[in-house]
Amino acid sequence: QKEVEQNSGPLSVPEGAIASLNCTYSDRGSQSFFWYRQYSGKSPELIMSIYSNGDKEDGRFTAQLNKASQYVSLLIRDSQPSDSATYLCAVNMEGNFNKFYFGSGTKLNVKP
Amino acid sequence: DAGVIQSPRHEVTEMGQEVTLRCKPISGHDYLFWYRQTMMRGLELLIYFNNNVPIDDSGMPEDRFSAKMPNASFSTLKIQPSEPRDSAVYFCASSQDRGLSGTSTDTQYFGPGTRLTVL
C-alpha cells in the first residue's frame, strides 16, 4: 500500500462546476497536509496547507481534512480552464514535519 | 525573493557520463530536498539536508547517486555514471524549520527542475 493514494484521473468537469479531488494516506500520525498544483512541464506550486480537522477556505479553494478517516480533499469552486493541471497531495510522515510523501496526482481537466 | 534556483534546466548526456545538477535554495531556508519525478514513479524524495547536513538519504537509488551541500546557499546532486533509467525531472525544494510556535513553516517550495535525458 502506498503512503498516499490519489485517483490518477483524468477528472473532467465543465467550467463553473465544483471539482472535488481526494487523497487518502496511511500514516495515522501524519500532521501536515498539502495540496500542490503542477502544470505540465512545470514544478509543483503550493495551493493549500491544512493541519487541523475540518475545512480551510482560500478563495475558490477549500481543503478538507478528516484525520479519523485518514483522508484529505480539495474542492475547487467555479472551476476555470486555467485550473486544468495535475494536483498532488502531500503528507508528512509521523514525527517528521519535513519529510513528505507525495501522491501520484490527479489530473484535472476543466472544459470551457 | 528569487525562489529556488536550479541549473541546468535541461541536460542531455550519454550513458556513462557524469551529470551534476545544481540548486540554490531560498535564502533563510534551513531544509533542502532533492526529488525525482517520472511518469511511472511520480515524485520521489531522494535526499534532504538540514543546515547543510544530510539527514535522510534513504531515497537515493544507488551508489551512483551522491549529493552535497557545502554551504547554506548551494547543493549538488551528482550521478556517476549515468544510465538511461536515470532520465527524469529532478527538482530541488527548500523549506524553513518548523518553529516551536507550531506555525506552518514547513511548506516546501520547489525550483523549476532539471530535465535530464540520458541517451
Tab-separated table of C-alpha atoms in Angstrom:
chain	number	residue	atom	x	y	z
A	1	GLN	CA	0.000	0.000	0.000
A	2	LYS	CA	1.318	3.411	-0.952
A	3	GLU	CA	1.639	6.031	1.744
A	4	VAL	CA	-0.530	8.476	-0.183
A	5	GLU	CA	-3.188	7.425	-2.676
A	6	GLN	CA	-4.891	9.564	-5.262
A	7	ASN	CA	-7.112	8.734	-8.197
A	8	SER	CA	-4.996	9.456	-11.252
A	9	GLY	CA	-7.975	10.695	-13.256
A	10	PRO	CA	-8.388	12.460	-15.511
A	11	LEU	CA	-11.213	14.208	-13.747
A	12	SER	CA	-13.215	16.240	-16.237
A	13	VAL	CA	-15.559	18.996	-15.103
A	14	PRO	CA	-17.294	21.765	-17.027
A	15	GLU	CA	-16.267	25.351	-16.481
A	16	GLY	CA	-18.015	26.841	-13.473
A	17	ALA	CA	-18.572	23.499	-11.756
A	18	ILE	CA	-17.076	22.264	-8.492
A	19	ALA	CA	-14.096	19.952	-8.831
A	20	SER	CA	-13.532	17.532	-5.965
A	21	LEU	CA	-10.132	15.922	-5.522
A	22	ASN	CA	-9.486	13.268	-2.917
A	23	CYS	CA	-6.473	11.795	-1.184
A	24	THR	CA	-6.052	9.061	1.416
A	25	TYR	CA	-2.960	8.407	3.496
A	26	SER	CA	-1.702	5.501	5.541
A	27	ASP	CA	0.365	7.090	8.328
A	28	ARG	CA	-2.071	7.784	11.165
A	29	GLY	CA	0.469	10.051	12.839
A	30	SER	CA	0.712	12.487	9.925
A	31	GLN	CA	0.041	16.083	10.906
A	32	SER	CA	0.777	18.246	7.868
A	33	PHE	CA	-1.175	18.052	4.640
A	34	PHE	CA	-0.630	19.964	1.452
A	35	TRP	CA	-2.126	20.345	-1.981
A	36	TYR	CA	0.202	21.272	-4.813
A	37	ARG	CA	-0.767	22.149	-8.367
A	38	GLN	CA	1.522	21.168	-11.204
A	39	TYR	CA	1.048	22.380	-14.748
A	40	SER	CA	2.510	20.252	-17.493
A	41	GLY	CA	6.248	20.801	-17.715
A	42	LYS	CA	6.324	22.984	-14.615
A	43	SER	CA	7.208	22.483	-10.974
A	44	PRO	CA	4.715	21.847	-8.175
A	45	GLU	CA	3.366	25.002	-6.557
A	46	LEU	CA	1.603	25.132	-3.212
A	47	ILE	CA	-2.138	25.738	-3.225
A	48	MET	CA	-3.227	24.931	0.298
A	49	SER	CA	-1.940	23.570	3.554
A	50	ILE	CA	-4.105	22.168	6.337
A	51	TYR	CA	-3.204	20.866	9.775
A	52	SER	CA	-6.477	20.542	11.704
A	53	ASN	CA	-9.634	18.565	11.108
A	54	GLY	CA	-12.321	20.421	9.239
A	55	ASP	CA	-12.380	22.850	6.371
A	56	LYS	CA	-9.979	25.570	5.355
A	57	GLU	CA	-11.000	28.022	2.663
A	58	ASP	CA	-8.833	30.232	0.482
A	59	GLY	CA	-10.636	31.938	-2.349
A	60	ARG	CA	-12.107	29.329	-4.658
A	61	PHE	CA	-10.209	26.541	-2.914
A	62	THR	CA	-11.322	24.594	0.146
A	63	ALA	CA	-9.227	21.909	1.778
A	64	GLN	CA	-10.959	19.364	3.987
A	65	LEU	CA	-9.210	17.122	6.479
A	66	ASN	CA	-10.558	14.110	8.341
A	67	LYS	CA	-7.791	12.502	10.375
A	68	ALA	CA	-10.026	9.759	11.760
A	69	SER	CA	-10.772	8.552	8.249
A	70	GLN	CA	-7.294	9.495	7.005
A	71	TYR	CA	-8.368	11.480	4.035
A	72	VAL	CA	-7.881	14.980	2.770
A	73	SER	CA	-9.730	16.592	-0.096
A	74	LEU	CA	-9.569	19.720	-2.201
A	75	LEU	CA	-12.627	21.435	-3.593
A	76	ILE	CA	-12.302	23.945	-6.385
A	77	ARG	CA	-15.374	26.104	-6.838
A	78	ASP	CA	-16.236	27.866	-10.067
A	79	SER	CA	-13.627	25.811	-11.914
A	80	GLN	CA	-11.809	27.601	-14.697
A	81	PRO	CA	-9.905	26.192	-17.689
A	82	SER	CA	-6.778	27.624	-16.075
A	83	ASP	CA	-7.312	25.172	-13.204
A	84	SER	CA	-6.533	22.317	-15.588
A	85	ALA	CA	-3.437	20.719	-14.108
A	86	THR	CA	-2.285	17.791	-12.015
A	87	TYR	CA	-2.995	18.153	-8.313
A	88	LEU	CA	-0.576	16.481	-5.917
A	89	CYS	CA	-1.437	15.614	-2.347
A	90	ALA	CA	1.489	15.669	0.094
A	91	VAL	CA	1.541	14.319	3.632
A	92	ASN	CA	4.318	14.405	6.195
A	93	MET	CA	5.395	11.246	7.921
A	94	GLU	CA	4.815	10.823	11.634
A	95	GLY	CA	7.415	12.528	13.751
A	96	ASN	CA	8.980	14.349	10.832
A	97	PHE	CA	7.404	17.605	9.759
A	98	ASN	CA	9.814	17.945	6.906
A	99	LYS	CA	9.685	14.609	5.121
A	100	PHE	CA	6.749	14.413	2.742
A	101	TYR	CA	5.155	11.627	0.812
A	102	PHE	CA	3.530	12.735	-2.407
A	103	GLY	CA	0.621	11.063	-4.112
A	104	SER	CA	0.861	10.315	-7.804
A	105	GLY	CA	-1.503	13.181	-8.572
A	106	THR	CA	-4.952	13.648	-10.070
A	107	LYS	CA	-5.159	15.216	-13.497
A	108	LEU	CA	-7.980	17.750	-13.703
A	109	ASN	CA	-9.446	18.921	-16.995
A	110	VAL	CA	-11.821	21.864	-16.913
A	111	LYS	CA	-13.734	22.089	-20.163
A	112	PRO	CA	-14.856	25.514	-21.425
B	1	ASP	CA	12.815	36.545	-3.198
B	2	ALA	CA	14.115	34.819	-6.318
B	3	GLY	CA	12.811	31.429	-5.261
B	4	VAL	CA	14.682	28.165	-5.595
B	5	ILE	CA	17.132	28.251	-8.473
B	6	GLN	CA	18.234	25.171	-10.364
B	7	SER	CA	20.710	24.648	-13.163
B	8	PRO	CA	20.875	23.480	-15.803
B	9	ARG	CA	17.224	23.447	-16.837
B	10	HIS	CA	17.850	20.758	-19.412
B	11	GLU	CA	20.641	18.233	-19.644
B	12	VAL	CA	21.195	15.667	-22.353
B	13	THR	CA	24.068	13.278	-21.875
B	14	GLU	CA	25.238	9.890	-22.946
B	15	MET	CA	25.204	6.786	-20.837
B	16	GLY	CA	28.269	6.537	-18.648
B	17	GLN	CA	28.867	10.255	-18.364
B	18	GLU	CA	28.897	12.176	-15.095
B	19	VAL	CA	25.997	14.542	-14.505
B	20	THR	CA	25.929	17.329	-11.916
B	21	LEU	CA	22.748	19.149	-11.029
B	22	ARG	CA	22.842	22.351	-9.011
B	23	CYS	CA	20.483	24.068	-6.631
B	24	LYS	CA	20.347	27.340	-4.731
B	25	PRO	CA	17.657	27.307	-2.017
B	26	ILE	CA	15.607	30.256	-0.866
B	27	SER	CA	17.678	32.440	1.413
B	28	GLY	CA	16.987	31.709	5.055
B	29	HIS	CA	15.583	28.252	4.478
B	30	ASP	CA	17.075	25.524	6.650
B	31	TYR	CA	15.987	22.474	4.692
B	32	LEU	CA	16.871	21.422	1.181
B	33	PHE	CA	15.314	18.495	-0.652
B	34	TRP	CA	16.133	16.664	-3.864
B	35	TYR	CA	13.252	14.922	-5.645
B	36	ARG	CA	12.982	12.930	-8.835
B	37	GLN	CA	9.797	12.796	-10.885
B	38	THR	CA	8.914	10.219	-13.530
B	39	MET	CA	5.634	9.164	-15.052
B	40	MET	CA	5.972	5.684	-13.615
B	41	ARG	CA	7.034	6.500	-10.058
B	42	GLY	CA	5.739	10.016	-9.520
B	43	LEU	CA	7.581	12.393	-7.226
B	44	GLU	CA	10.149	10.628	-5.076
B	45	LEU	CA	12.272	12.126	-2.313
B	46	LEU	CA	15.925	11.258	-2.868
B	47	ILE	CA	17.672	13.046	-0.006
B	48	TYR	CA	17.254	16.023	2.250
B	49	PHE	CA	19.537	18.276	4.250
B	50	ASN	CA	19.061	20.325	7.391
B	51	ASN	CA	21.539	23.139	7.978
B	52	ASN	CA	23.788	21.644	5.270
B	53	VAL	CA	23.863	18.198	6.926
B	54	PRO	CA	22.338	15.199	5.113
B	55	ILE	CA	19.520	13.869	7.269
B	56	ASP	CA	17.913	11.142	5.203
B	57	ASP	CA	19.320	9.639	2.019
B	58	SER	CA	17.168	6.525	2.044
B	59	GLY	CA	15.626	7.533	-1.272
B	60	MET	CA	18.915	7.652	-3.160
B	61	PRO	CA	18.529	4.805	-5.645
B	62	GLU	CA	22.078	3.516	-5.606
B	63	ASP	CA	25.714	4.414	-5.105
B	64	ARG	CA	25.867	6.120	-8.463
B	65	PHE	CA	23.963	8.993	-6.860
B	66	SER	CA	25.567	11.410	-4.429
B	67	ALA	CA	24.562	14.792	-3.030
B	68	LYS	CA	26.415	17.502	-1.205
B	69	MET	CA	25.586	20.797	0.426
B	70	PRO	CA	28.859	22.643	1.095
B	71	ASN	CA	27.092	25.773	2.343
B	72	ALA	CA	23.631	27.162	3.040
B	73	SER	CA	23.174	28.516	-0.457
B	74	PHE	CA	24.327	25.677	-2.685
B	75	SER	CA	23.764	21.982	-3.230
B	76	THR	CA	24.668	19.486	-5.918
B	77	LEU	CA	23.266	16.147	-6.978
B	78	LYS	CA	25.713	14.043	-8.930
B	79	ILE	CA	25.121	10.907	-10.959
B	80	GLN	CA	28.193	8.937	-11.962
B	81	PRO	CA	27.978	7.005	-14.200
B	82	SER	CA	24.612	7.971	-15.636
B	83	GLU	CA	22.235	5.421	-17.142
B	84	PRO	CA	19.169	5.801	-19.392
B	85	ARG	CA	16.861	4.849	-16.487
B	86	ASP	CA	18.049	7.978	-14.681
B	87	SER	CA	16.153	10.081	-17.206
B	88	ALA	CA	13.655	12.144	-15.220
B	89	VAL	CA	12.929	15.619	-13.962
B	90	TYR	CA	14.934	16.415	-10.851
B	91	PHE	CA	13.506	19.014	-8.501
B	92	CYS	CA	15.141	20.820	-5.666
B	93	ALA	CA	12.933	22.246	-2.914
B	94	SER	CA	13.576	24.195	0.267
B	95	SER	CA	11.699	24.998	3.450
B	96	GLN	CA	12.112	26.758	6.752
B	97	ASP	CA	12.445	24.949	10.035
B	98	ARG	CA	9.099	24.384	11.736
B	99	GLY	CA	9.126	26.768	14.668
B	100	LEU	CA	8.272	25.907	18.212
B	101	SER	CA	5.198	28.074	17.801
B	102	GLY	CA	3.793	25.334	15.624
B	103	THR	CA	3.130	27.640	12.751
B	104	SER	CA	3.131	26.301	9.263
B	105	THR	CA	6.692	26.960	8.252
B	106	ASP	CA	7.313	23.511	6.802
B	107	THR	CA	5.911	24.231	3.363
B	108	GLN	CA	8.307	23.122	0.651
B	109	TYR	CA	8.933	25.445	-2.270
B	110	PHE	CA	10.096	23.877	-5.496
B	111	GLY	CA	12.582	25.028	-8.059
B	112	PRO	CA	11.852	24.834	-11.803
B	113	GLY	CA	13.521	21.460	-12.130
B	114	THR	CA	16.194	19.952	-14.349
B	115	ARG	CA	15.014	17.702	-17.145
B	116	LEU	CA	17.673	15.022	-17.542
B	117	THR	CA	17.852	12.802	-20.585
B	118	VAL	CA	20.440	10.037	-20.664
B	119	LEU	CA	20.875	8.506	-24.107
